[in-house]
CSV table of C-alpha atoms and ligand atoms in Angstrom, one decimal:
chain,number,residue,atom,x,y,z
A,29,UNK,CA,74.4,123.0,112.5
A,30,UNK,CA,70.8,123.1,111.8
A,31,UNK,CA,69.8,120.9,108.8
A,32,UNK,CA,66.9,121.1,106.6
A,33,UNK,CA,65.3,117.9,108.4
A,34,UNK,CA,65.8,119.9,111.4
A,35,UNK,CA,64.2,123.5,110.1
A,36,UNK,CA,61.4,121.5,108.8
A,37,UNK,CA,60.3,120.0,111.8
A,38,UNK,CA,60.8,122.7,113.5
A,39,UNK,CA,57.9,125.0,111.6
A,40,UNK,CA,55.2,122.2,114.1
A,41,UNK,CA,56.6,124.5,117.2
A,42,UNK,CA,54.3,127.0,118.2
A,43,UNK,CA,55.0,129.3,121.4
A,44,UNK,CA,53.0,129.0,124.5
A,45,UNK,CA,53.3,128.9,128.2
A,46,UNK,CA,53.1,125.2,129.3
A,47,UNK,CA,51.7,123.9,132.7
A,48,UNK,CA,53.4,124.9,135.6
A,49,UNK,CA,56.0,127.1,133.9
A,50,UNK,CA,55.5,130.8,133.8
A,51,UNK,CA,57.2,131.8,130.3
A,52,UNK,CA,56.1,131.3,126.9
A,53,UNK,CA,58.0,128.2,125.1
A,54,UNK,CA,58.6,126.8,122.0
A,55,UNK,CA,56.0,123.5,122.1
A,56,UNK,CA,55.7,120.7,119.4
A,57,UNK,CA,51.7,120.8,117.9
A,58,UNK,CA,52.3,117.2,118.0
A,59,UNK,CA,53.9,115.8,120.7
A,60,UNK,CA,54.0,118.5,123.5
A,61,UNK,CA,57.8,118.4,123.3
A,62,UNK,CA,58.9,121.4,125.2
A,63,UNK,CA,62.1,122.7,123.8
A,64,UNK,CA,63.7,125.3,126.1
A,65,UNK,CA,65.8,127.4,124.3
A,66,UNK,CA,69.4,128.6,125.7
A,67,UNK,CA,72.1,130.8,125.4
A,68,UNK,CA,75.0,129.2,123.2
A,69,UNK,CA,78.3,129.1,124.5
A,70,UNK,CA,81.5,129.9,121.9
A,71,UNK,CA,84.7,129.3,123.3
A,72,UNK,CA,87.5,130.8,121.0
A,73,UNK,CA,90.7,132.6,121.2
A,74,UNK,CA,93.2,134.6,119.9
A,75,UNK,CA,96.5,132.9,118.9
A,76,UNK,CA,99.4,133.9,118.2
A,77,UNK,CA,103.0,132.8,117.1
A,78,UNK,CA,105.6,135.6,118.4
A,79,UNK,CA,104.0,139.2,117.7
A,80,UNK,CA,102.0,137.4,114.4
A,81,UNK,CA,98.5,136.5,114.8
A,82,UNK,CA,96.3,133.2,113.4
A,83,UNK,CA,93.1,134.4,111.4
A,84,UNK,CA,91.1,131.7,109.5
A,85,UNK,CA,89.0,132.6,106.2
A,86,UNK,CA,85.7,131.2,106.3
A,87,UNK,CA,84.6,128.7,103.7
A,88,UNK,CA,81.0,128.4,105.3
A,89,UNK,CA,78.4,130.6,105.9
A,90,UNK,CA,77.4,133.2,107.6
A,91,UNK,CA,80.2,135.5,106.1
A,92,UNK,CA,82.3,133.7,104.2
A,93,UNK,CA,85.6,134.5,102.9
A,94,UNK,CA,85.9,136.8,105.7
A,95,UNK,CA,88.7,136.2,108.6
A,96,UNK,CA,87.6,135.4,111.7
A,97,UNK,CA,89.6,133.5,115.0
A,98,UNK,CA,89.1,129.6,115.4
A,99,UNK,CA,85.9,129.6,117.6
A,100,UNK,CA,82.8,127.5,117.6
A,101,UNK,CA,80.3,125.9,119.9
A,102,UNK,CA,81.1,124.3,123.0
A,103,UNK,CA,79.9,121.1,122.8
A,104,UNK,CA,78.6,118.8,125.5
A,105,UNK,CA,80.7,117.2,128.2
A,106,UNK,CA,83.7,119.5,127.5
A,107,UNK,CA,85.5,122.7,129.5
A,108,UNK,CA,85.7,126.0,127.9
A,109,UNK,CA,89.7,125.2,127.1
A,110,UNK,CA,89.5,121.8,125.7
A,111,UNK,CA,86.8,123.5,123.8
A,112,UNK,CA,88.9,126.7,122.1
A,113,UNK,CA,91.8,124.1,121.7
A,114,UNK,CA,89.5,121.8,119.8
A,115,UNK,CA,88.4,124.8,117.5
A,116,UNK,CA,92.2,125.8,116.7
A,117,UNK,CA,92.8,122.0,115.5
A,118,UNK,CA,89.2,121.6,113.5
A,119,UNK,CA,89.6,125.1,112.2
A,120,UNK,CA,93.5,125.8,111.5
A,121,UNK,CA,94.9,122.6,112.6
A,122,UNK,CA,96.6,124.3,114.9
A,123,UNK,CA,98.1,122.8,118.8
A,124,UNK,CA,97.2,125.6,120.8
A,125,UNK,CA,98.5,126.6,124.3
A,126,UNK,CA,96.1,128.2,126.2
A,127,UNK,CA,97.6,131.2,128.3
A,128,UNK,CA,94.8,133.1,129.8
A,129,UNK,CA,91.3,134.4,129.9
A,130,UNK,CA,91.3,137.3,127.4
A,131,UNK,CA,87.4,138.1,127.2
A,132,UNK,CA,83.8,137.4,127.8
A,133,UNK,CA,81.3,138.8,125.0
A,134,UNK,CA,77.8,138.8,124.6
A,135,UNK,CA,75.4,138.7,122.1
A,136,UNK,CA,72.5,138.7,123.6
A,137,UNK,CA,70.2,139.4,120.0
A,138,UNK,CA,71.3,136.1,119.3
A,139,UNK,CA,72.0,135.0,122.8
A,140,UNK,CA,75.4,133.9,122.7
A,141,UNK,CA,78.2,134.0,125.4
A,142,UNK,CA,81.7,134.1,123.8
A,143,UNK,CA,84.8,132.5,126.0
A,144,UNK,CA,87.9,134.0,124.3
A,145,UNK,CA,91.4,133.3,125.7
A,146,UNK,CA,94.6,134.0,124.9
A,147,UNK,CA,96.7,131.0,123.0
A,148,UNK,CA,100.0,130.8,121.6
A,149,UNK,CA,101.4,128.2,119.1
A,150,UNK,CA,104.7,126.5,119.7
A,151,UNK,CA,105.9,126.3,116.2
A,152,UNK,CA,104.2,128.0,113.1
A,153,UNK,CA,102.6,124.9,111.6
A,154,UNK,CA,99.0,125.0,110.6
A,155,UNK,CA,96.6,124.3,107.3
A,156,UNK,CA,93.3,125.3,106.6
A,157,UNK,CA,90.4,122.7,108.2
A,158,UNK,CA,87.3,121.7,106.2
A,159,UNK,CA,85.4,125.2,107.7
A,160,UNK,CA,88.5,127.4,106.2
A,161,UNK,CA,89.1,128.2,103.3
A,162,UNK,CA,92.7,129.2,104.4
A,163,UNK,CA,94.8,129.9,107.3
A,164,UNK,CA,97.7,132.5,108.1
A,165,UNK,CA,99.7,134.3,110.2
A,166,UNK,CA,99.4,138.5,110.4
A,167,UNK,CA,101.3,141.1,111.5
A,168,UNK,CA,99.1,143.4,113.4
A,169,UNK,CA,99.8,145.9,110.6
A,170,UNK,CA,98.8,143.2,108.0
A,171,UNK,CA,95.2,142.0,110.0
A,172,UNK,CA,92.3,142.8,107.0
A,173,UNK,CA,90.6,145.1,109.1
A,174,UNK,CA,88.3,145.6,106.2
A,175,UNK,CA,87.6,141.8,106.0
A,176,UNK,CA,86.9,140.8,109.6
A,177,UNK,CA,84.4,138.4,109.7
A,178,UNK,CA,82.4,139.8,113.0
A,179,UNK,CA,82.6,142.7,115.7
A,180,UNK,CA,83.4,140.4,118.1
A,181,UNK,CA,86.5,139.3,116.5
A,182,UNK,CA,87.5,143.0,115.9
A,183,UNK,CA,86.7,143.2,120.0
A,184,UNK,CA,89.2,140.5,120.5
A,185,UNK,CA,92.0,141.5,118.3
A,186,UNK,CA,91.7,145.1,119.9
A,187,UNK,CA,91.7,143.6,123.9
A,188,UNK,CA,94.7,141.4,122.9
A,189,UNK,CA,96.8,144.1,121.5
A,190,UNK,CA,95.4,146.2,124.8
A,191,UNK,CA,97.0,143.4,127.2
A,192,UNK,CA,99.3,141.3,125.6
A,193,UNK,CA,102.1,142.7,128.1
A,194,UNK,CA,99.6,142.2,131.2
A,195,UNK,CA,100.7,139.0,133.1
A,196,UNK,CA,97.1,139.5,135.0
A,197,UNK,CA,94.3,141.5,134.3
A,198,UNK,CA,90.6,141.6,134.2
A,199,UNK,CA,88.7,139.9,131.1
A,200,UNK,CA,87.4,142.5,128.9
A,201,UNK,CA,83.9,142.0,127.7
A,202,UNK,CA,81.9,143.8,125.1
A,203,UNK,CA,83.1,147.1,124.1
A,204,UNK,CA,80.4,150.0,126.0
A,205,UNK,CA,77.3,150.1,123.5
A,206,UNK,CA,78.8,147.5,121.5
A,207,UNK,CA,76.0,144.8,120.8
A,208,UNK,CA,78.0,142.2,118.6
A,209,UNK,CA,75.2,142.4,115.5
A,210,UNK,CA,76.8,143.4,112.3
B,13,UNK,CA,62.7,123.6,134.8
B,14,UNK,CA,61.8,119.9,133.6
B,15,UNK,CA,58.1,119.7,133.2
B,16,UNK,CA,56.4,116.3,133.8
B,17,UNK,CA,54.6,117.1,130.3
B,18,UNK,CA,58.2,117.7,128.5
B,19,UNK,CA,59.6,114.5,130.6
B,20,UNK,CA,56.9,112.3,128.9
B,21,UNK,CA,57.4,113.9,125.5
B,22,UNK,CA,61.1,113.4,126.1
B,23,UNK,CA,60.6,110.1,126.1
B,24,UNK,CA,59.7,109.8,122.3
B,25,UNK,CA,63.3,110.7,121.4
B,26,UNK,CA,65.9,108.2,119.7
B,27,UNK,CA,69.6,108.9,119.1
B,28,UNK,CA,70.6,108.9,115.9
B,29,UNK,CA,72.9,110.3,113.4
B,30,UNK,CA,70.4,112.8,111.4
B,31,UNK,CA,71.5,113.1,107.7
B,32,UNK,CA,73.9,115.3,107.0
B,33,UNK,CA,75.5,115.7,110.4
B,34,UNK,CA,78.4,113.6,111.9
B,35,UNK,CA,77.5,112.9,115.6
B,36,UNK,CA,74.4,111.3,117.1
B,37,UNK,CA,71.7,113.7,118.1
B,38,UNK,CA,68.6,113.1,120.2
B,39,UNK,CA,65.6,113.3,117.2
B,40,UNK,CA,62.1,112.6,117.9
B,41,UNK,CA,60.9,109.2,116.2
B,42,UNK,CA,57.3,111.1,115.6
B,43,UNK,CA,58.1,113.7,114.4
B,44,UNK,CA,61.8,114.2,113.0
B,45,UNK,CA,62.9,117.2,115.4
B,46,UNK,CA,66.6,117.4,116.3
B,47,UNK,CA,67.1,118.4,119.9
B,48,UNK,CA,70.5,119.7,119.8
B,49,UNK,CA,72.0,119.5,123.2
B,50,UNK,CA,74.4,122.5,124.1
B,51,UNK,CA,76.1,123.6,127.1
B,52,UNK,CA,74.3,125.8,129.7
B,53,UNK,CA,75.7,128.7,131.3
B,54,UNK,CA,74.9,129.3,134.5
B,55,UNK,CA,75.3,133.1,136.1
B,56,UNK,CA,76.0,133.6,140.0
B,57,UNK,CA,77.8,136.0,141.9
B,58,UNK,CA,79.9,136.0,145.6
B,59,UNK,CA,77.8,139.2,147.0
B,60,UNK,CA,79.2,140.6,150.2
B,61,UNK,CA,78.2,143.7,152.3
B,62,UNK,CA,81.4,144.4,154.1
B,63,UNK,CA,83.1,141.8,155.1
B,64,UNK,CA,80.1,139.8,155.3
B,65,UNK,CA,79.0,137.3,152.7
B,66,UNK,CA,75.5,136.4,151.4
B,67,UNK,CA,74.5,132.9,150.9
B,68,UNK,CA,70.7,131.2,150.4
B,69,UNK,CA,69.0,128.3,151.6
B,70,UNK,CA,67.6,125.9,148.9
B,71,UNK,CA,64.0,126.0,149.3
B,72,UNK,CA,64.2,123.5,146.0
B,73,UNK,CA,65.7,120.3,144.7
B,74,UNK,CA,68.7,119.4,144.2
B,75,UNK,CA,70.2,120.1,147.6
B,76,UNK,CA,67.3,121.4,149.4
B,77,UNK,CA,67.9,123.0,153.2
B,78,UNK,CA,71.5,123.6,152.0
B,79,UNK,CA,73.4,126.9,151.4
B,80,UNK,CA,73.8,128.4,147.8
B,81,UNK,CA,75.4,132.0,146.1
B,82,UNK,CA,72.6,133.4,144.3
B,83,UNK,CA,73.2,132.1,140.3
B,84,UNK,CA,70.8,129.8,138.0
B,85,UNK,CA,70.3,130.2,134.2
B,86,UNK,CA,71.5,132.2,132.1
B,87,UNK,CA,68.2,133.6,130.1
B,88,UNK,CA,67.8,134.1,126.1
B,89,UNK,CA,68.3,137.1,125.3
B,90,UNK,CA,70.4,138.3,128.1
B,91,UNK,CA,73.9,139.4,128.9
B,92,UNK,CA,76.0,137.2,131.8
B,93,UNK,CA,76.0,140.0,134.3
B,94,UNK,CA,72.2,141.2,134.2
B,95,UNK,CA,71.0,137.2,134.4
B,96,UNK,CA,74.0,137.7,137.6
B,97,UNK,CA,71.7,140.9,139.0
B,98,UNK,CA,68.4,139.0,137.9
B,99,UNK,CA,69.0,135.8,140.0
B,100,UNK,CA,70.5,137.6,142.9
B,101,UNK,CA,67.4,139.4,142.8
B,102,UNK,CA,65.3,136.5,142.3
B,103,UNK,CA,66.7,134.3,145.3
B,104,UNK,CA,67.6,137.1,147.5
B,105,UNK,CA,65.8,140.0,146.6
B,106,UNK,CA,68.8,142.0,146.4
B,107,UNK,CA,70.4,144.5,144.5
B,108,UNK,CA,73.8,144.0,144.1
B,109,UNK,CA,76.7,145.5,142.1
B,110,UNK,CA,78.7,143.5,140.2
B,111,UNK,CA,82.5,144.2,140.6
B,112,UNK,CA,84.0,141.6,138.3
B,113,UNK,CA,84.6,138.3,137.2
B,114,UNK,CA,85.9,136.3,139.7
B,115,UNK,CA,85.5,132.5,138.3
B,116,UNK,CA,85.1,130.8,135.5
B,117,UNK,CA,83.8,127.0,136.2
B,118,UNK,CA,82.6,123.9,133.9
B,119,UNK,CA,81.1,120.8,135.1
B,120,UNK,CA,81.9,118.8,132.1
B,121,UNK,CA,79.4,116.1,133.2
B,122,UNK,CA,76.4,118.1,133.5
B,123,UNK,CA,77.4,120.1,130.2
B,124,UNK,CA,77.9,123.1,132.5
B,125,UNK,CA,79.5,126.8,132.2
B,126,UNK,CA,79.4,128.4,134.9
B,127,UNK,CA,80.1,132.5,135.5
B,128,UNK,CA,80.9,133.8,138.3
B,129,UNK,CA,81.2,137.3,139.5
B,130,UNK,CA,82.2,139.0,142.8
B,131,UNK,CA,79.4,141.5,143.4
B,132,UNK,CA,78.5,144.0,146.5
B,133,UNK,CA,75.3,144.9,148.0
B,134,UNK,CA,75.3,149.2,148.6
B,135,UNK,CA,72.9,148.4,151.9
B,136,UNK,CA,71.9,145.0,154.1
B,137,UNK,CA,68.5,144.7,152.4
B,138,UNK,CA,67.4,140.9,150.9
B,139,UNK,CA,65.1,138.2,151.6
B,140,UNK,CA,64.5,134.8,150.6
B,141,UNK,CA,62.8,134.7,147.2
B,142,UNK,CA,60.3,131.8,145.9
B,143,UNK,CA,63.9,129.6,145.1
B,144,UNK,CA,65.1,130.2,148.6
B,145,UNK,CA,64.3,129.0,152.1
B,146,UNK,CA,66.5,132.1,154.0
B,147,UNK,CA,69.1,134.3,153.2
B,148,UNK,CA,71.6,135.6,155.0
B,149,UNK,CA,75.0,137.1,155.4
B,150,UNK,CA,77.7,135.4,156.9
B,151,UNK,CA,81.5,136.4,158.0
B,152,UNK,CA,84.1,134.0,156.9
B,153,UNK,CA,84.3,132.4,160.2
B,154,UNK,CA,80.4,131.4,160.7
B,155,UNK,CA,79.8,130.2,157.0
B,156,UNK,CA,78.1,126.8,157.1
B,157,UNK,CA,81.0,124.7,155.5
B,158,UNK,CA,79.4,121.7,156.6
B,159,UNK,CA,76.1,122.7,154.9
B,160,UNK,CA,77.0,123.8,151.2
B,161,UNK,CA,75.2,123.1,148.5
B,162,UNK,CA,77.6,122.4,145.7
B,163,UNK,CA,81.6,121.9,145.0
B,164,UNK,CA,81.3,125.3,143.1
B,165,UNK,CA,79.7,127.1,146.1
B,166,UNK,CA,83.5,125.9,147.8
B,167,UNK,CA,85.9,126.8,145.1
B,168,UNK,CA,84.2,130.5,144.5
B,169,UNK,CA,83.8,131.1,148.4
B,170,UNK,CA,87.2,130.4,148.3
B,171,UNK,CA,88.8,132.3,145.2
B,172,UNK,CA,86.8,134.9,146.6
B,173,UNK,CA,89.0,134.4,149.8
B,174,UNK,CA,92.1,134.9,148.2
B,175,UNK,CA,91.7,137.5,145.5
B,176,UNK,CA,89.5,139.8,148.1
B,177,UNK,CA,91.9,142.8,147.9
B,178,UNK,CA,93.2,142.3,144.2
B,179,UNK,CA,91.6,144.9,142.1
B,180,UNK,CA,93.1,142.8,138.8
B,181,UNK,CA,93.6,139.2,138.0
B,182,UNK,CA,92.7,136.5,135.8
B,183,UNK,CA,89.6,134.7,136.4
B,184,UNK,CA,90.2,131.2,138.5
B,185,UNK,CA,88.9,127.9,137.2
B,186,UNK,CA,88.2,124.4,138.7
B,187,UNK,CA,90.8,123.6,141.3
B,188,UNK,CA,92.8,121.3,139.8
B,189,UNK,CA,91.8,118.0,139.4
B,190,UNK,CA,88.1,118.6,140.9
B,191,UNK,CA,85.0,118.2,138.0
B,192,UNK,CA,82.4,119.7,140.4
B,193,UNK,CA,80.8,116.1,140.7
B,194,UNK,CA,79.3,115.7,144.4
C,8,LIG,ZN1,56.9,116.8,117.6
C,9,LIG,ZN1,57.8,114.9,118.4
């Protein structure tokens, strides 16, 4: 999402506090622009057709040709849902149902908050979008373990398999210790 | 949060589709810098001490003199529950315990997340931070309906109602139909 226009400007920023604020910002040399910086929100979710599982393998960076879920950025004037759902189509080109709240990660290194629900798919169709290099189904004995993407998505595949006979439960969030950098 | 300095500097922006991207963005005509815009998340939590429920008067705009939970920001660099602790400590000066996650809100409009937990205070001990004008706790019958601060404030005061002696259950959201518009 950031372009080299973007990281080029960017290098004018230098950090101080401004007037009347009391933390140290990123502020334009040039033009006093104060850019506050916040956490990211990525809304997500793990879907599933019967017991099988979606995974998408990334054709873009950072760790591409791993599998990951559909997940991205929330983007502006959306909810979290009509966020995930959007993912699942731009991703796998998949018409998710969202069922439920599965977890809330965070990442704070990189200070991200991570909605993941639960989602099923009403009939198996699905192709890879223009961020995957290719979309299928797994059984959870089939899931690459060894070519998961991030620790988050290993967190989520874990927490679904934990609940996925709970008609109600608590969201998980990050595994105890877990920290999400890989 | 808004500066006056950032507000003038703000006002050197154009929106425009930046090379390479697909959507307009908001890029400074001096200087080239893309201001992505991204959803906030804000962090707040229901915090009762028995039966009794804390709330905060706004000692700022918007919605000065009216009642609040304790929530605001989520910070870089921080994890949803301890920016939940940190505000509660901010505006109230107290140290609560967070239980779980009762709510999960968006006000699409404003490009708002919102997180909120159910949380307990272990003794009767707060006062009214910088943020606030008084805190106090209130039973259920003597909470100032008349004088809340935000449709949020409502919908969590009353999920909290009616999930108060479920140990498990999924998250609420908006109530249906309602944005959080006021
Ligand atoms: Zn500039
Ligand atoms: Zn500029």
């Amino acid at each position: 999402m950031t372009t080299d226009e973007n990281y080029k400007a960017k290098r004018k920023f230098e950090r101080r506090v401004p007037r009347g604020d009391d933390q140290e910002r990123l502020v334009c040399s040039d033009c006093g622009f104060i850019q506050y910086e916040n956490p990211k929100v990525v809304v997500g979710s793990v879907v599933t057709f019967g017991d099988r599982i979606l995974l998408c393998r990334r054709a873009i960076g950072p760790r591409i040709g791993y599998w990951t879920l559909p997940a991205g950025y929330m983007e502006l004037n959306e909810d979290p849902e009509t966020g995930a759902r959007r993912e699942a189509w731009e991703e796998a080109r998949a018409a998710i149902q969202i069922e439920r709240l599965l977890a809330v990660y965070s990442i704070p290194r990189i200070s991200q908050v991570q909605l993941i629900y639960r989602a099923s798919l009403a009939e198996p169709s699905f192709e890879a979008g223009p961020e995957s290099q290719e979309v299928a189904l797994f059984d959870w004995s089939e899931v690459p373990w060894k070519e998961i993407a991030f620790p988050s998505v290993h967190w989520a595949l874990g927490h679904y398999r934990e609940s996925r006979d709970q008609e109600s439960f608590t969201p998980f969030s990050n595994p105890e210790g877990e920290t999400g950098v890989y």
